[in-house]
Coordinates of C-alpha atoms in Angstrom, one line a residue:
Chain I
M1 CA 55.3 177.2 136.7
V2 CA 56.6 180.5 135.4
T3 CA 58.4 181.1 132.1
N4 CA 62.1 182.5 131.8
E5 CA 60.5 185.2 129.7
R6 CA 58.0 185.9 132.4
V7 CA 60.7 186.5 134.7
I8 CA 62.8 188.6 132.7
E9 CA 59.6 190.7 132.1
L10 CA 58.7 191.0 135.9
I11 CA 62.3 192.2 136.8
K12 CA 62.6 194.6 133.9
Q13 CA 59.4 196.3 134.8
K14 CA 60.6 197.0 138.3
I15 CA 64.4 197.6 137.2
P16 CA 63.7 199.2 133.7
D17 CA 67.5 199.6 132.6
S18 CA 68.4 196.1 133.9
E19 CA 70.0 193.1 131.8
V20 CA 68.5 190.0 133.1
I21 CA 69.8 186.5 132.6
V22 CA 67.6 183.5 133.6
D23 CA 69.3 179.9 133.5
N24 CA 67.4 176.9 135.0
L25 CA 69.3 174.9 137.5
S26 CA 66.9 171.9 137.8
G27 CA 63.8 171.6 136.4
N28 CA 62.0 175.0 135.5
D29 CA 61.2 176.0 139.0
H30 CA 64.8 176.1 140.2
L31 CA 66.2 179.6 138.6
Q32 CA 69.6 181.3 138.4
V33 CA 69.1 184.7 137.9
T34 CA 71.6 187.3 137.1
V35 CA 70.7 191.0 136.9
T36 CA 72.9 193.9 136.0
S37 CA 71.7 197.5 136.7
S38 CA 73.2 200.9 137.8
V39 CA 70.5 201.0 140.3
F40 CA 72.4 198.4 142.5
E41 CA 75.4 201.1 142.9
G42 CA 75.7 201.9 146.9
L43 CA 73.1 199.3 147.6
S44 CA 74.0 196.5 150.1
L45 CA 73.9 192.9 148.8
I46 CA 70.6 192.5 151.0
K47 CA 68.8 195.5 149.4
Q48 CA 69.7 194.5 145.9
H49 CA 68.3 191.2 146.3
Q50 CA 65.0 192.5 148.0
L51 CA 64.6 194.8 145.0
I52 CA 64.7 191.4 142.8
Y53 CA 62.3 189.7 145.3
S54 CA 60.0 192.5 145.4
A55 CA 59.4 191.8 141.6
L56 CA 58.9 188.5 142.1
T57 CA 56.6 188.3 145.1
K58 CA 53.8 186.3 143.7
E59 CA 55.7 183.9 142.1
L60 CA 57.9 183.0 145.4
A61 CA 55.0 182.7 147.3
N62 CA 52.9 180.6 145.2
E63 CA 56.1 178.6 144.5
A64 CA 55.7 179.3 140.9
I65 CA 59.8 179.8 141.7
H66 CA 60.8 177.1 144.2
A67 CA 64.3 177.9 144.2
L68 CA 66.0 181.2 143.2
A69 CA 69.7 181.9 143.1
L70 CA 70.6 185.3 142.7
K71 CA 73.7 187.4 141.2
T72 CA 73.4 191.1 141.2
Q73 CA 76.1 193.4 139.7
T74 CA 76.6 196.7 138.2
P75 CA 77.3 197.5 134.7
Chain J
M1 CA 51.6 187.3 161.6
N2 CA 50.4 187.5 165.2
N3 CA 52.8 188.5 168.0
Q4 CA 52.8 185.1 169.3
I5 CA 54.6 184.3 166.5
K6 CA 56.8 187.4 166.1
D7 CA 57.7 186.9 169.8
K8 CA 58.7 183.1 169.1
I9 CA 61.0 184.2 166.3
Q10 CA 62.5 186.8 168.3
V11 CA 63.6 184.5 171.1
L12 CA 64.8 182.0 168.5
I13 CA 66.9 184.7 166.9
E14 CA 68.5 185.5 170.2
S15 CA 68.9 182.0 171.1
S16 CA 72.5 182.1 169.6
P17 CA 74.9 184.6 168.5
V18 CA 74.6 183.0 164.9
M19 CA 71.0 181.6 164.2
V20 CA 70.1 180.0 160.9
F21 CA 66.4 179.2 159.8
M22 CA 67.1 176.1 157.2
K23 CA 65.4 173.5 155.7
G24 CA 66.0 170.5 157.5
T25 CA 68.9 170.2 160.3
K26 CA 72.8 170.8 160.5
L27 CA 73.3 167.0 160.0
M28 CA 70.4 166.7 157.7
P29 CA 70.1 169.5 155.6
Q30 CA 66.7 169.2 153.4
C31 CA 67.6 171.5 150.8
G32 CA 71.1 172.6 148.8
F33 CA 70.9 176.0 149.5
S34 CA 70.5 175.3 153.2
N35 CA 73.4 173.0 152.9
N36 CA 75.5 175.7 151.6
V37 CA 75.0 177.6 154.7
V38 CA 75.9 175.2 157.1
Q39 CA 78.8 173.9 155.1
I40 CA 80.4 177.7 155.2
L41 CA 79.6 178.1 158.8
N42 CA 81.2 174.6 159.5
S43 CA 84.1 175.4 157.4
L44 CA 84.7 178.7 159.5
G45 CA 84.6 177.0 162.6
I46 CA 81.4 179.0 163.7
E47 CA 79.1 177.8 166.7
F48 CA 75.6 178.4 165.5
N49 CA 72.1 177.0 166.4
T50 CA 69.5 176.1 163.6
F51 CA 65.9 175.9 163.3
D52 CA 64.1 173.6 160.8
V53 CA 61.6 175.5 159.4
L54 CA 59.8 172.5 157.7
S55 CA 58.8 171.4 161.3
D56 CA 56.9 174.8 162.0
F57 CA 54.5 176.4 159.2
E58 CA 53.9 179.4 161.0
I59 CA 57.7 180.0 161.6
R60 CA 58.3 179.1 158.1
E61 CA 55.9 182.2 156.8
G62 CA 56.6 184.4 159.7
I63 CA 60.3 184.6 159.2
K64 CA 59.8 185.7 155.5
E65 CA 57.7 188.4 156.8
F66 CA 60.0 189.2 159.7
S67 CA 62.9 190.1 157.5
N68 CA 61.1 191.0 154.3
W69 CA 63.2 187.9 152.7
P70 CA 60.8 185.3 150.8
T71 CA 63.3 182.5 151.0
I72 CA 64.7 180.1 153.0
P73 CA 67.8 179.8 154.5
Q74 CA 68.0 183.1 156.6
V75 CA 71.2 183.7 158.6
Y76 CA 71.1 185.7 161.8
L77 CA 74.2 187.4 163.3
K78 CA 73.4 188.8 167.0
G79 CA 70.1 189.4 166.0
E80 CA 70.7 191.0 162.5
F81 CA 69.7 189.5 159.2
I82 CA 72.6 189.1 157.0
G83 CA 71.5 187.2 154.1
G84 CA 70.7 183.7 152.7
S85 CA 72.5 181.3 150.9
D86 CA 73.7 183.7 147.9
I87 CA 74.8 186.4 149.9
L88 CA 76.6 184.1 152.2
I89 CA 78.5 182.4 149.7
E90 CA 79.5 185.9 148.1
M91 CA 80.6 187.3 151.4
Y92 CA 82.5 183.7 152.3
N93 CA 84.3 184.3 149.0
S94 CA 85.4 187.6 149.6
G95 CA 86.6 186.9 152.9
E96 CA 83.9 189.6 154.5
L97 CA 81.9 186.9 156.2
K98 CA 84.8 185.7 158.4
Q99 CA 85.7 189.1 159.1
K100 CA 82.1 190.6 160.1
I101 CA 81.6 187.5 162.4
E102 CA 84.9 187.8 164.4
I103 CA 84.3 191.6 164.7
E104 CA 80.6 190.9 165.9
L105 CA 81.5 187.9 168.1
A106 CA 84.4 189.5 169.9
S107 CA 82.3 192.9 170.6

């Protein structure tokens, strides 16, 4: 299990200028995460999401996060 | 991931212009995100093949390494990874998905 605060912290470590919102879809391992950052400028959707996934590799691998819905946007 | 699995994945990806690695099957999706992808492709009237990753743990883990994408479902268009549930939904809503698939299938 991983707390929402921990998810925010992990993403911010990877993308310092990001604004991160974490909502629980159902239970605490189904998360909706919205990330706003200028780093997404010019990146394909796949690259944007891979950036976030790279911050959560362990949590996704050990299924602490079972389902993750991502929304990325630039400020 | 050993080459035998990599080859198996490559064969699966090339088995259909549009290929979906999902949890469950077209008729019995076992996960909401996988179901999203099936519904979107069905609504566009797109022919696609699926592979149930719940039936093969090696493929389920191998596909994540293959595309450097840690979640299921995964959609491939003419061998190219185009996204999972979120990206398919965004592309569907913007109309980009229909256009991209039609262009690829026509070429």
